[in-house]
Coordinates of C-alpha atoms in Angstrom, one line a residue:
Chain P
X1487 CA -10.2 -5.7 15.8
X1488 CA -9.3 -9.4 15.3
X1489 CA -10.8 -11.2 12.4
X1490 CA -13.6 -13.7 12.9
X1491 CA -12.7 -17.3 12.6
X1492 CA -14.7 -17.6 9.4
X1493 CA -12.9 -15.0 7.4
X1494 CA -10.3 -15.6 4.7
X1495 CA -7.4 -13.6 3.2
X1496 CA -9.7 -12.8 0.3
X1497 CA -12.0 -11.1 2.7
X1498 CA -9.1 -8.8 3.8
X1499 CA -8.5 -7.9 0.2
X1500 CA -12.2 -7.1 -0.3
X1501 CA -12.1 -4.9 2.8
X1502 CA -9.1 -3.0 1.4
X1503 CA -10.9 -2.4 -1.9
X1504 CA -14.0 -1.1 -0.2
X1505 CA -12.0 1.1 2.2
X1506 CA -10.1 2.7 -0.7
X1507 CA -13.4 3.3 -2.5
X1508 CA -14.9 5.0 0.6
X1509 CA -11.8 7.1 1.1
X1510 CA -11.5 8.2 -2.5
X1511 CA -15.1 8.1 -3.9
X1512 CA -17.5 8.5 -1.0
X1513 CA -16.2 10.4 2.0
X1514 CA -15.1 13.5 0.1
X1515 CA -18.4 13.8 -1.7
X1516 CA -21.0 12.5 0.7
X1517 CA -22.0 15.9 2.1
X1518 CA -23.1 17.0 -1.4
X1519 CA -25.2 13.8 -1.8
X1520 CA -26.8 14.5 1.6
X1521 CA -27.8 17.9 0.4
X1522 CA -29.2 16.7 -3.0
X1523 CA -31.0 13.8 -1.4
X1524 CA -29.6 10.9 -3.4
X1525 CA -26.4 9.2 -4.5
X1526 CA -25.3 9.8 -8.1
X1527 CA -25.7 6.9 -10.5
X1528 CA -22.1 7.0 -11.5
X1529 CA -21.1 5.9 -8.0
X1530 CA -23.3 2.9 -8.2
X1531 CA -21.9 2.0 -11.6
X1532 CA -18.4 2.3 -10.2
X1533 CA -19.2 -0.2 -7.5
X1534 CA -20.6 -2.4 -10.3
X1535 CA -17.3 -2.2 -12.2
X1536 CA -15.5 -3.5 -9.1
X1537 CA -17.8 -6.5 -9.0
X1538 CA -19.3 -5.5 -5.7
X1539 CA -23.0 -5.5 -6.6
X1540 CA -23.4 -9.2 -7.3
X1541 CA -21.3 -10.9 -4.6
X1542 CA -23.5 -14.0 -4.2
X1543 CA -24.9 -14.0 -7.7
X1544 CA -23.9 -16.4 -10.5
X1545 CA -20.7 -15.6 -12.5
X1546 CA -22.6 -16.1 -15.7
X1547 CA -24.4 -12.8 -15.1
X1548 CA -21.3 -11.1 -13.8
X1549 CA -21.7 -12.0 -10.2
X1550 CA -18.8 -13.2 -8.0
X1551 CA -20.5 -16.5 -7.0
X1552 CA -19.2 -16.0 -3.4
X1553 CA -21.0 -16.9 -0.1
X1554 CA -23.0 -15.1 2.5
X1555 CA -19.9 -14.5 4.6
X1556 CA -18.3 -12.6 1.8
X1557 CA -21.4 -10.6 1.5
X1558 CA -21.2 -9.7 5.2
X1559 CA -17.6 -8.6 4.8
X1560 CA -18.7 -6.3 2.0
X1561 CA -21.7 -4.9 4.0
X1562 CA -19.6 -4.3 7.1
X1563 CA -16.8 -2.7 5.1
X1564 CA -19.2 -0.4 3.3
X1565 CA -20.8 0.6 6.6
X1566 CA -17.5 2.0 7.8
X1567 CA -18.6 5.0 5.8
X1568 CA -19.9 8.0 7.8
X1569 CA -22.7 8.3 5.3
X1570 CA -25.5 5.9 6.2
X1571 CA -27.6 7.2 3.3
X1572 CA -24.9 6.1 0.8
X1573 CA -24.6 2.7 2.5
X1574 CA -28.4 2.0 2.5
X1575 CA -28.7 3.0 -1.2
X1576 CA -26.2 0.3 -2.1
X1577 CA -27.4 -2.4 0.4
X1578 CA -31.0 -2.0 -0.6
X1579 CA -29.9 -2.7 -4.2
X1580 CA -27.6 -5.6 -3.4
X1581 CA -29.2 -7.3 -0.4
X1582 CA -32.9 -6.2 0.0
X1583 CA -34.3 -5.7 -3.5
X1584 CA -32.3 -7.6 -6.1
X1585 CA -32.4 -10.9 -4.1
X1586 CA -36.1 -11.1 -5.1
X1587 CA -35.0 -11.3 -8.7
X1588 CA -32.0 -13.5 -8.1
X1589 CA -33.9 -16.0 -5.9
X1590 CA -37.2 -16.2 -7.8
X1591 CA -36.5 -14.9 -11.3
X1592 CA -37.3 -17.1 -14.3
X1593 CA -34.6 -17.7 -16.9
X1594 CA -36.0 -15.0 -19.2
X1595 CA -36.3 -12.5 -16.2
X1596 CA -32.7 -13.2 -15.1
X1597 CA -31.6 -12.8 -18.7
X1598 CA -33.5 -9.5 -19.1
X1599 CA -32.4 -7.8 -15.9
X1600 CA -29.7 -9.5 -13.7
X1601 CA -26.6 -8.6 -15.6
X1602 CA -27.6 -4.9 -15.7
X1603 CA -28.5 -5.1 -12.0
X1604 CA -25.1 -6.5 -11.1
X1605 CA -23.4 -3.9 -13.3
X1606 CA -25.2 -1.1 -11.4
X1607 CA -27.0 0.0 -14.6
X1608 CA -30.4 -0.8 -13.2
X1609 CA -30.9 0.3 -9.6
X1610 CA -33.5 -1.8 -7.7
X1611 CA -36.0 -1.1 -5.0
X1612 CA -38.4 -3.4 -3.1
X1613 CA -41.9 -2.2 -2.5
X1614 CA -43.6 -4.3 0.2
X1615 CA -44.4 -1.7 3.0
X1616 CA -47.6 0.3 2.7
X1617 CA -49.0 3.2 4.6
X1618 CA -51.0 0.8 6.7
X1619 CA -48.7 -2.3 6.7
X1620 CA -45.1 -2.4 7.6
X1621 CA -43.6 -5.4 9.4
X1622 CA -47.1 -7.0 9.2
X1623 CA -46.7 -8.0 5.6
X1624 CA -49.8 -10.1 5.6
X1625 CA -52.0 -7.1 5.8
X1626 CA -50.9 -5.3 2.6
X1627 CA -53.8 -4.0 0.5
X1628 CA -52.2 -3.3 -2.9
X1629 CA -54.0 -5.5 -5.4
X1630 CA -53.1 -7.1 -8.7
X1631 CA -55.8 -8.5 -10.9
X1632 CA -55.5 -10.5 -14.0
X1633 CA -56.6 -8.7 -17.1
X1634 CA -56.3 -10.4 -20.4
X1635 CA -52.7 -11.3 -20.9
X1636 CA -51.4 -9.1 -18.1
X1637 CA -51.8 -7.9 -14.5
X1638 CA -53.2 -4.5 -13.3
X1639 CA -51.9 -3.1 -10.0
X1640 CA -53.7 -0.7 -7.8
X1641 CA -52.5 0.6 -4.4
X1642 CA -49.8 2.6 -2.6
X1643 CA -46.4 1.8 -1.2
X1644 CA -44.6 3.7 1.5
X1645 CA -41.0 4.3 2.7
X1646 CA -39.5 2.8 -0.4
X1647 CA -35.7 3.2 -0.4
X1648 CA -34.3 3.9 -3.9
X1649 CA -38.0 4.6 -4.8
X1650 CA -37.5 8.1 -6.4
X1651 CA -34.5 7.2 -8.6
X1652 CA -34.8 3.4 -9.0
X1653 CA -35.2 1.6 -12.3
X1654 CA -36.7 -1.6 -11.2
X1655 CA -39.3 -2.2 -8.5
X1656 CA -40.1 -5.6 -6.9
X1657 CA -43.7 -5.1 -5.8
X1658 CA -45.8 -7.2 -3.4
X1659 CA -49.5 -7.2 -4.2
X1660 CA -52.5 -9.3 -3.2
X1661 CA -53.5 -11.6 -6.1
X1662 CA -56.2 -13.6 -4.4
X1663 CA -58.9 -11.3 -3.1
X1664 CA -60.6 -14.3 -1.4
X1665 CA -57.7 -15.4 0.8
X1666 CA -56.5 -13.5 3.9
X1667 CA -53.2 -13.1 5.6
X1668 CA -50.1 -14.7 4.3
X1669 CA -51.8 -16.5 1.4
X1670 CA -52.7 -14.8 -1.8
X1671 CA -49.7 -12.4 -2.1
X1672 CA -47.5 -12.3 -5.2
X1673 CA -44.4 -10.5 -6.2
X1674 CA -44.1 -8.5 -9.5
X1675 CA -41.3 -6.8 -11.4
X1676 CA -42.4 -3.2 -12.4
X1677 CA -40.1 -1.1 -14.6
X1678 CA -39.7 2.6 -14.1
X1679 CA -41.8 4.5 -16.5
X1680 CA -44.6 2.0 -16.6
X1681 CA -47.8 3.9 -17.1
X1682 CA -49.8 4.0 -13.9
X1683 CA -46.8 4.0 -11.6
X1684 CA -45.8 7.3 -10.2
X1685 CA -43.7 8.7 -7.3
X1686 CA -46.4 10.2 -5.0
X1687 CA -43.7 12.2 -3.2
X1688 CA -40.1 12.1 -2.1
X1689 CA -40.0 11.7 1.7
X1690 CA -38.0 13.9 4.0
X1691 CA -36.2 11.9 6.7
X1692 CA -34.4 12.5 10.0
X1693 CA -31.3 10.6 8.7
X1694 CA -30.1 8.7 5.7
X1695 CA -30.4 12.0 3.8
X1696 CA -28.3 10.9 0.8
X1697 CA -30.8 8.1 0.3
X1698 CA -33.9 8.7 -1.8
X1699 CA -37.1 7.4 -0.2
X1700 CA -40.5 7.5 -1.9
X1701 CA -44.2 7.0 -1.6
X1702 CA -45.2 5.1 -4.7
X1703 CA -48.7 5.1 -6.3
X1704 CA -50.0 2.4 -8.6
X1705 CA -53.1 3.4 -10.5
X1706 CA -54.4 0.9 -13.0
X1707 CA -50.7 0.1 -13.6
X1708 CA -50.7 -2.5 -16.3
X1709 CA -47.8 -5.0 -16.6
X1710 CA -47.3 -8.1 -18.8
X1711 CA -48.0 -11.6 -17.4
X1712 CA -44.3 -12.4 -17.7
X1713 CA -43.6 -9.9 -14.9
X1714 CA -45.0 -12.2 -12.2
X1715 CA -41.9 -13.0 -10.0
X1716 CA -41.9 -16.5 -8.6
X1717 CA -45.1 -18.5 -7.9
X1718 CA -48.5 -16.8 -7.9
X1719 CA -49.9 -16.5 -4.3
X1720 CA -46.6 -17.6 -2.8
X1721 CA -45.0 -14.1 -2.5
X1722 CA -45.3 -13.9 1.2
X1723 CA -42.9 -16.8 1.7
X1724 CA -40.4 -15.3 -0.8
X1725 CA -40.6 -12.1 1.2
X1726 CA -40.0 -13.9 4.5
X1727 CA -37.0 -15.7 3.0
X1728 CA -35.5 -12.5 1.7
X1729 CA -36.0 -10.8 5.1
X1730 CA -33.2 -13.0 6.5
X1731 CA -30.8 -11.6 3.9
X1732 CA -32.0 -8.1 4.5
X1733 CA -31.7 -8.3 8.3
X1734 CA -28.2 -9.7 8.2
X1735 CA -27.2 -6.8 5.9
X1736 CA -28.8 -4.2 8.3
X1737 CA -27.0 -5.8 11.2
X1738 CA -23.7 -5.6 9.3
X1739 CA -24.5 -2.0 8.7
X1740 CA -25.1 -1.4 12.4
X1741 CA -21.8 -3.1 13.3
X1742 CA -19.9 -1.2 10.7
X1743 CA -21.3 2.1 11.9
X1744 CA -20.5 1.2 15.5
X1745 CA -16.9 0.6 14.7
X1746 CA -16.6 3.8 12.8
X1747 CA -18.2 5.8 15.6
X1748 CA -15.9 4.3 18.2
X1749 CA -12.9 5.0 16.1
X1750 CA -14.0 8.6 15.5
X1751 CA -14.6 9.0 19.3
X1752 CA -11.4 7.4 20.4
X1753 CA -9.6 9.8 18.1
X1754 CA -11.5 12.8 19.6
X1755 CA -11.1 11.9 23.3
X1756 CA -7.4 11.2 22.8
X1757 CA -6.9 14.8 21.7
X1758 CA -9.6 16.8 23.5
X1759 CA -8.3 18.2 26.8
X1760 CA -10.3 19.2 29.8
X1761 CA -9.2 19.9 33.4
X1762 CA -5.6 19.3 32.6
X1763 CA -5.8 16.0 30.9
X1764 CA -7.3 14.4 27.7
X1765 CA -10.8 13.0 27.9
X1766 CA -9.3 9.5 27.4
X1767 CA -7.4 10.0 30.7
X1768 CA -10.8 10.1 32.5
X1769 CA -11.6 6.6 33.6
X1770 CA -15.4 7.2 33.4
X1771 CA -15.0 7.9 29.7
X1772 CA -12.5 5.3 28.7
X1773 CA -14.2 2.5 30.6
X1774 CA -17.5 3.2 28.9
X1775 CA -15.8 3.2 25.6
X1776 CA -14.1 -0.1 26.5
X1777 CA -17.4 -1.7 27.4
X1778 CA -19.0 -0.4 24.2
X1779 CA -16.1 -1.9 22.3
X1780 CA -16.7 -5.2 24.0
X1781 CA -20.4 -5.2 23.1
X1782 CA -19.6 -4.3 19.4
X1783 CA -17.0 -7.1 19.2
X1784 CA -19.5 -9.6 20.6
X1785 CA -22.2 -8.4 18.2
X1786 CA -19.7 -8.7 15.3
X1787 CA -18.9 -12.3 16.3
X1788 CA -22.7 -13.0 16.4
X1789 CA -23.1 -11.3 12.9
X1790 CA -20.4 -13.6 11.4
X1791 CA -21.9 -16.6 13.1
X1792 CA -25.3 -15.8 11.6
X1793 CA -23.8 -15.5 8.1
X1794 CA -22.0 -18.8 8.6
X1795 CA -25.4 -20.4 9.5
X1796 CA -26.7 -19.1 6.2
X1797 CA -23.7 -20.7 4.3
X1798 CA -24.5 -24.0 6.0
X1799 CA -28.2 -23.6 4.9
X1800 CA -29.3 -23.9 8.5
X1801 CA -32.6 -22.6 9.8
X1802 CA -31.7 -19.3 11.5
X1803 CA -34.8 -17.1 11.9
X1804 CA -34.3 -17.0 15.7
X1805 CA -30.6 -16.1 15.4
X1806 CA -31.1 -13.5 12.7
X1807 CA -34.1 -11.9 14.4
X1808 CA -32.1 -11.7 17.6
X1809 CA -29.1 -10.2 15.7
X1810 CA -31.3 -7.6 14.1
X1811 CA -32.8 -6.5 17.4
X1812 CA -29.5 -6.5 19.2
X1813 CA -27.5 -4.6 16.6
X1814 CA -30.3 -2.0 15.9
X1815 CA -30.4 -1.2 19.6
X1816 CA -26.6 -1.4 20.1
X1817 CA -26.0 1.1 17.2
X1818 CA -28.2 3.6 19.1
X1819 CA -26.5 3.0 22.4
X1820 CA -23.0 3.4 20.9
X1821 CA -23.9 6.5 18.9
X1822 CA -25.6 8.1 22.0
X1823 CA -22.4 7.7 24.0
X1824 CA -20.1 8.7 21.1
X1825 CA -22.1 11.9 20.6
X1826 CA -22.0 12.6 24.3
X1827 CA -18.2 12.3 24.4
X1828 CA -17.9 14.6 21.4
X1829 CA -19.4 17.3 23.6
X1830 CA -20.7 20.4 21.8
X1831 CA -19.0 19.4 18.6
X1832 CA -21.1 16.2 18.5
X1833 CA -24.2 18.4 18.3
X1834 CA -23.0 20.3 15.2
X1835 CA -24.1 19.4 11.7
X1836 CA -20.5 19.6 10.5
X1837 CA -19.4 16.6 12.6
X1838 CA -19.6 13.0 11.2
X1839 CA -20.8 11.7 14.6
X1840 CA -23.9 14.0 14.5
X1841 CA -24.9 12.5 11.1
X1842 CA -24.2 8.9 12.3
X1843 CA -26.5 9.5 15.3
X1844 CA -29.4 10.4 13.0
X1845 CA -28.5 7.6 10.6
X1846 CA -28.4 5.0 13.5
X1847 CA -31.9 5.7 14.7
X1848 CA -33.6 3.9 11.8
X1849 CA -31.5 0.8 12.3
X1850 CA -33.9 -0.1 15.2
X1851 CA -36.9 0.6 13.1
X1852 CA -36.4 -0.3 9.4
X1853 CA -36.3 -3.8 8.1
X1854 CA -38.1 -5.2 11.1
X1855 CA -38.5 -3.0 14.2
X1856 CA -36.9 -4.3 17.4
X1857 CA -40.3 -5.2 18.9
X1858 CA -41.2 -7.3 15.9
X1859 CA -37.8 -9.0 15.9
X1860 CA -38.1 -9.8 19.6
X1861 CA -41.5 -11.4 19.0
X1862 CA -39.8 -13.7 16.4
X1863 CA -37.2 -14.6 19.0
X1864 CA -39.7 -15.0 21.8
X1865 CA -41.9 -17.4 19.8
X1866 CA -38.9 -19.6 19.4
X1867 CA -37.5 -19.4 22.9
X1868 CA -39.7 -22.2 24.3
X1869 CA -39.4 -24.8 21.6
Chain T
X410 CA 9.5 -11.0 -22.2
X411 CA 9.2 -11.7 -18.6
X412 CA 9.0 -9.0 -15.9
X413 CA 9.9 -9.8 -12.3
X414 CA 8.4 -7.6 -9.6
X415 CA 9.7 -8.0 -6.0
X416 CA 7.3 -6.8 -3.4
X417 CA 7.5 -6.3 0.3
X418 CA 5.0 -6.7 3.1
X419 CA 5.1 -3.7 5.4
X420 CA 3.0 -2.0 8.1
X421 CA 0.0 -0.3 6.4
X422 CA 0.6 3.3 5.7
X423 CA -2.4 4.3 7.8
X424 CA -1.1 2.7 11.0
X425 CA 0.5 4.8 13.6
X426 CA 3.8 2.9 14.2
X427 CA 4.8 2.3 17.8
X428 CA 8.2 1.3 19.1
X429 CA 8.3 -1.8 21.2
X430 CA 8.8 -1.3 24.9
X431 CA 12.2 -3.0 24.9
X432 CA 13.5 -0.8 22.1
X433 CA 14.4 -3.7 19.8
X434 CA 12.1 -2.7 16.9
X435 CA 8.6 -1.6 16.1
X436 CA 5.4 -3.3 17.2
X437 CA 4.0 -5.6 14.4
X438 CA 1.6 -7.8 16.5
X439 CA -2.0 -7.2 15.6
X440 CA -1.0 -4.4 13.2
X441 CA -2.5 -4.2 9.8
X442 CA 0.0 -5.1 7.1
X443 CA -0.2 -4.2 3.4
X444 CA 1.9 -4.2 0.2
X445 CA 4.5 -1.5 0.2
X446 CA 2.8 1.3 -1.8
X447 CA 5.8 1.8 -4.2
X448 CA 5.7 -1.9 -4.9
X449 CA 2.0 -1.7 -5.8
X450 CA 2.9 0.9 -8.4
X451 CA 5.6 -1.5 -9.7
X452 CA 3.0 -4.3 -10.0
X453 CA 0.6 -2.0 -11.7
X454 CA 3.3 -0.9 -14.3
X455 CA 4.2 -4.5 -15.0
X456 CA 0.6 -5.4 -15.5
X457 CA 0.2 -2.5 -17.9
X458 CA 3.2 -3.6 -19.8
X459 CA 1.6 -7.0 -20.2
X460 CA -1.7 -5.5 -21.2
X461 CA 0.1 -3.3 -23.8
X462 CA 1.6 -6.5 -25.3
X463 CA 5.2 -5.6 -24.3
X464 CA 5.5 -8.2 -21.5
X465 CA 4.3 -11.7 -21.8
X466 CA 4.4 -12.7 -18.1
X467 CA 4.5 -10.9 -14.8
X468 CA 6.1 -12.8 -11.9
X469 CA 5.9 -11.4 -8.4
X470 CA 8.3 -12.4 -5.6
X471 CA 8.4 -11.6 -1.9
X472 CA 10.9 -12.6 0.7
X473 CA 9.9 -13.0 4.3
X474 CA 7.4 -14.8 6.6
X475 CA 4.6 -17.1 5.5
X476 CA 2.0 -14.3 5.7
X477 CA 3.7 -12.6 2.7
X478 CA 1.5 -15.0 0.7
X479 CA -1.4 -12.6 1.4
X480 CA 0.6 -9.7 -0.1
X481 CA 1.5 -11.9 -3.1
X482 CA -2.2 -12.7 -3.6
X483 CA -3.0 -9.0 -3.7
X484 CA -0.4 -8.6 -6.5
X485 CA -2.0 -11.6 -8.3
X486 CA -5.4 -9.9 -7.9
X487 CA -4.0 -6.7 -9.6
X488 CA -3.0 -8.9 -12.5
X489 CA 0.3 -10.7 -12.0
X490 CA 0.4 -14.2 -13.4
X491 CA 2.4 -16.1 -10.9
X492 CA 4.0 -15.7 -7.5
X493 CA 7.1 -16.9 -5.6
X494 CA 7.7 -16.7 -1.9
X495 CA 11.1 -17.0 -0.5
X496 CA 10.0 -18.0 3.0
X497 CA 12.1 -17.2 6.1
X498 CA 11.5 -15.9 9.6
X499 CA 14.9 -14.4 9.6
X500 CA 15.4 -10.6 9.7
X501 CA 16.1 -9.6 6.1
X502 CA 18.3 -6.6 5.2
X503 CA 18.4 -5.0 1.7
X504 CA 21.7 -6.8 0.8
X505 CA 20.2 -10.2 1.7
X506 CA 17.1 -9.5 -0.3
X507 CA 19.2 -8.4 -3.3
X508 CA 21.1 -11.6 -3.1
X509 CA 17.9 -13.7 -3.0
X510 CA 16.5 -11.7 -5.9
X511 CA 19.7 -12.3 -7.9
X512 CA 19.1 -16.0 -7.4
X513 CA 15.5 -15.7 -8.5
X514 CA 16.6 -13.8 -11.6
X515 CA 18.9 -16.6 -12.5
X516 CA 16.0 -19.1 -12.0
X517 CA 13.4 -17.1 -13.9
X518 CA 15.4 -15.2 -16.5
X519 CA 13.4 -11.9 -16.7
X520 CA 14.4 -9.0 -18.9
X521 CA 13.2 -6.4 -16.4
X522 CA 13.3 -6.3 -12.6
X523 CA 10.7 -3.7 -11.6
X524 CA 10.9 -2.6 -7.9
X525 CA 9.5 0.1 -5.7
X526 CA 12.2 2.7 -5.1
X527 CA 12.1 2.0 -1.4
X528 CA 9.9 0.4 1.3
X529 CA 8.0 2.7 3.6
X530 CA 9.1 0.8 6.7
X531 CA 12.9 1.2 6.7
X532 CA 13.1 3.7 3.8
X533 CA 16.4 2.1 2.9
X534 CA 16.2 2.7 -0.8
X535 CA 18.9 0.2 -1.5
X536 CA 17.5 -3.1 -2.7
X537 CA 17.1 -2.2 -6.4
X538 CA 20.5 -0.6 -6.7
X539 CA 22.2 -3.5 -4.9
X540 CA 20.4 -6.0 -7.2
X541 CA 21.7 -4.1 -10.3
X542 CA 25.2 -4.2 -9.0
X543 CA 25.1 -7.9 -8.1
X544 CA 23.7 -8.7 -11.5
X545 CA 25.9 -6.3 -13.4
X546 CA 22.8 -4.9 -15.1
X547 CA 22.1 -1.2 -15.8
X548 CA 19.8 0.5 -13.4
X549 CA 17.2 3.3 -13.8
X550 CA 15.9 4.4 -10.5
X551 CA 13.0 6.7 -9.4
X552 CA 11.1 6.2 -12.6
X553 CA 8.1 8.5 -13.3
X554 CA 7.7 7.2 -16.9
X555 CA 8.8 3.9 -18.4
X556 CA 8.9 3.1 -22.1
X557 CA 10.1 -0.3 -23.3
X558 CA 10.7 -0.8 -27.1
X559 CA 13.2 -2.5 -29.4
X560 CA 15.2 -4.2 -26.6
X561 CA 15.7 -0.9 -24.8
X562 CA 14.2 0.9 -21.9
X563 CA 13.7 4.6 -21.8
X564 CA 13.0 5.8 -18.3
X565 CA 12.2 9.3 -17.1
X566 CA 13.6 9.8 -13.6
X567 CA 12.6 12.3 -10.9
X568 CA 15.8 14.1 -9.9
X569 CA 16.6 17.2 -7.9
X570 CA 15.6 20.1 -10.0
X571 CA 13.6 18.3 -12.6
X572 CA 13.3 15.2 -14.8
X573 CA 16.1 13.2 -16.4
X574 CA 15.5 10.7 -19.2
X575 CA 17.9 7.8 -19.5
X576 CA 18.1 5.0 -22.1
X577 CA 19.4 1.5 -21.2
X578 CA 19.7 -1.9 -22.8
X579 CA 17.8 -4.8 -21.5
X580 CA 18.0 -6.5 -19.1
X581 CA 17.6 -3.7 -16.6
X582 CA 16.6 -3.0 -13.0
X583 CA 14.0 -0.2 -12.8
X584 CA 12.8 1.3 -9.5
X585 CA 9.6 3.2 -9.5
X586 CA 8.5 6.5 -8.0
X587 CA 5.2 7.7 -6.7
X588 CA 4.0 9.5 -9.8
X589 CA 4.5 6.6 -12.3
X590 CA 0.9 5.5 -12.2
X591 CA -2.1 5.1 -10.0
X592 CA -2.7 1.5 -9.1
X593 CA -6.1 0.1 -10.1
X594 CA -8.7 -1.0 -7.7
X595 CA -8.6 -4.7 -7.0
X596 CA -12.0 -6.0 -8.1
X597 CA -13.8 -8.8 -6.4
X598 CA -13.8 -11.2 -9.5
X599 CA -10.0 -10.7 -9.7
X600 CA -9.6 -11.4 -6.0
X601 CA -11.5 -14.7 -6.6
X602 CA -9.4 -15.5 -9.7
X603 CA -6.1 -14.8 -7.8
X604 CA -6.9 -17.6 -5.4
X605 CA -6.3 -20.1 -8.3
X606 CA -3.1 -18.6 -9.6
X607 CA 0.2 -20.5 -8.9
X608 CA 2.2 -19.5 -5.8
X609 CA 5.5 -21.4 -5.3
X610 CA 7.4 -21.4 -2.0
X611 CA 11.2 -21.6 -1.7
X612 CA 13.7 -21.5 1.1
X613 CA 16.8 -19.3 1.1
X614 CA 19.0 -22.4 1.6
X615 CA 17.6 -23.9 -1.7
X616 CA 18.8 -20.7 -3.5
X617 CA 22.2 -21.0 -1.8
X618 CA 22.0 -17.6 -0.2
X619 CA 23.2 -16.7 3.3
X620 CA 20.7 -14.1 4.6
X621 CA 22.4 -13.4 7.9
X622 CA 22.3 -9.7 8.7
X623 CA 25.4 -7.7 8.2
X624 CA 24.2 -4.8 10.2
X625 CA 23.2 -4.9 13.9
X626 CA 20.4 -2.8 15.2
X627 CA 21.5 -1.2 18.5
X628 CA 18.3 0.6 19.6
X629 CA 15.0 1.7 18.2
X630 CA 13.5 4.8 19.8
X631 CA 10.5 7.1 19.3
X632 CA 11.3 10.4 17.7
X633 CA 11.4 13.2 20.3
X634 CA 8.0 14.7 21.1
X635 CA 7.5 18.0 19.3
X636 CA 7.6 20.9 21.9
X637 CA 5.4 24.0 21.6
X638 CA 7.0 26.9 19.8
X639 CA 7.5 30.5 20.9
X640 CA 6.6 33.7 19.1
X641 CA 9.3 36.3 18.4
X642 CA 8.5 40.0 17.9
X643 CA 10.8 40.6 15.0
X644 CA 13.6 39.3 12.7
X645 CA 16.3 40.6 14.9
X646 CA 15.0 38.6 17.9
X647 CA 14.8 35.5 15.7
X648 CA 18.4 35.9 14.6
X649 CA 19.5 36.5 18.2
X650 CA 17.8 33.2 19.3
X651 CA 19.1 31.2 16.4
X652 CA 22.6 32.4 17.1
X653 CA 22.7 32.4 20.9
X654 CA 20.1 29.9 22.0
X655 CA 19.9 27.3 19.2
X656 CA 23.5 28.0 18.2
X657 CA 22.7 27.1 14.5
X658 CA 24.0 30.2 12.9

């Protein structure tokens, strides 16, 4: 597939490094991680040593100081893996959780955590979603109240990726009981092992099985005042800002998976014979693959365009929401057809395409469900 | 001590190579290109020599089209200090490259020229040997172990039936084999640093080298498609077929 107009020779090198890492360190071991339900820490640290966990972060903390386009190159290259659970473990750390620290952290907070986050020594998770509040962030009920020189957290968080084995949680809680909706929410850093924080249970999922997902429970969980992240009562806006980064990462993941699925399927249909010819010789099959390829290329161009908008610091909520909706649905359309063309083998647990089908489903749900994304777009259509 | 590492841009080893419809060569348009894997091993070895304090500078050189710059940048990201590109759109055969490299050696004055034993595109396995002959330097080819000390090179070579260790004086041409080392991962910070390392471009004319091909390619064709085999009931039937049908014994 031709490179986007925005990409540079360095991006090609980065893709090569990631592709080699997948071939040597991920694909041969992913099945074992799926069975155990999480990615080993050594793998995260190895990515840290390659400088891949702090692409947009400042060099003084070990980051690469690169831009949003470079981050997308990494996300897309990583999502060429056939193990979505591995990919999301990494991308939650790099693009969904740690940005809360990198964007809003005070100097002492950055000094305390960021270097180890970038090295992969501390794995991060973001705890916003609750049993009764997902995309509707303004209705969260977890509370933080001031108590002497600290804060006390009470509540529950749901579907928290990296939640079982994470080291550092960025937690949203209501700090102003009087205000409603978007106002009165703040973000906090909570370290693993803090008394009052426990993993309620590890959740069992349809896909992303090598990713650990938790229900977290906060019961009189006491943290120091210094663990407030960013401005008090302004957490909602920080969350909304980070959603843009998160949604681009999820779109990159969808686009990467689509490319891998199409490559696997083209390989399969070129060799599989039926009625005296290969499946690729059947026009019905190859034309559908051609159209899916066209859609994936178009989505990929849109993905890079959105990342470019971020590098230009342009307002892009409409574009990123549209991208997230489009790619989440497209991944499912592509994987449905790819599984279909794999025939019986596509239904077997031993095939990569079967796993990718299960992994793709959540891309239309997590990080902003398609319906929520389309509302964000619709609101902005008539301006 | 300076080490010169010539590198070649080739079709990536993962690509299924296709012959052009007109039979003049192989298709390279829209095909992923990479550094020849043997050359990557040579770059890695040179960088290790520098890290061990044996070498003081690693200079990489490539001969070919402008896009070879990308391959040179990869070598710089592995850890080479500086890069030279001898830029030409002409077809380059091993003898022409060896002559260009001889001129680069005269310009740079390295004590070691460290090359891949062959390139995976034409598998010629000639450039290193030709360079040694043109320079009048000793050569140690197919290295699986390289030791440099006291102005001498001790090189273990992979030969038929085992390993052979040779000792040569410097300067020397060494070509490397697959098992010499495992090239490191190119890290993102090093990719970013490589952008700022010096890359100088020269033309063959400026080096006074005539690169015109000495060999003409008549035709390039796909290897014949493998046909399905047959099962034979016993050894006697096999011998009979080999003798009377295949006529090989």
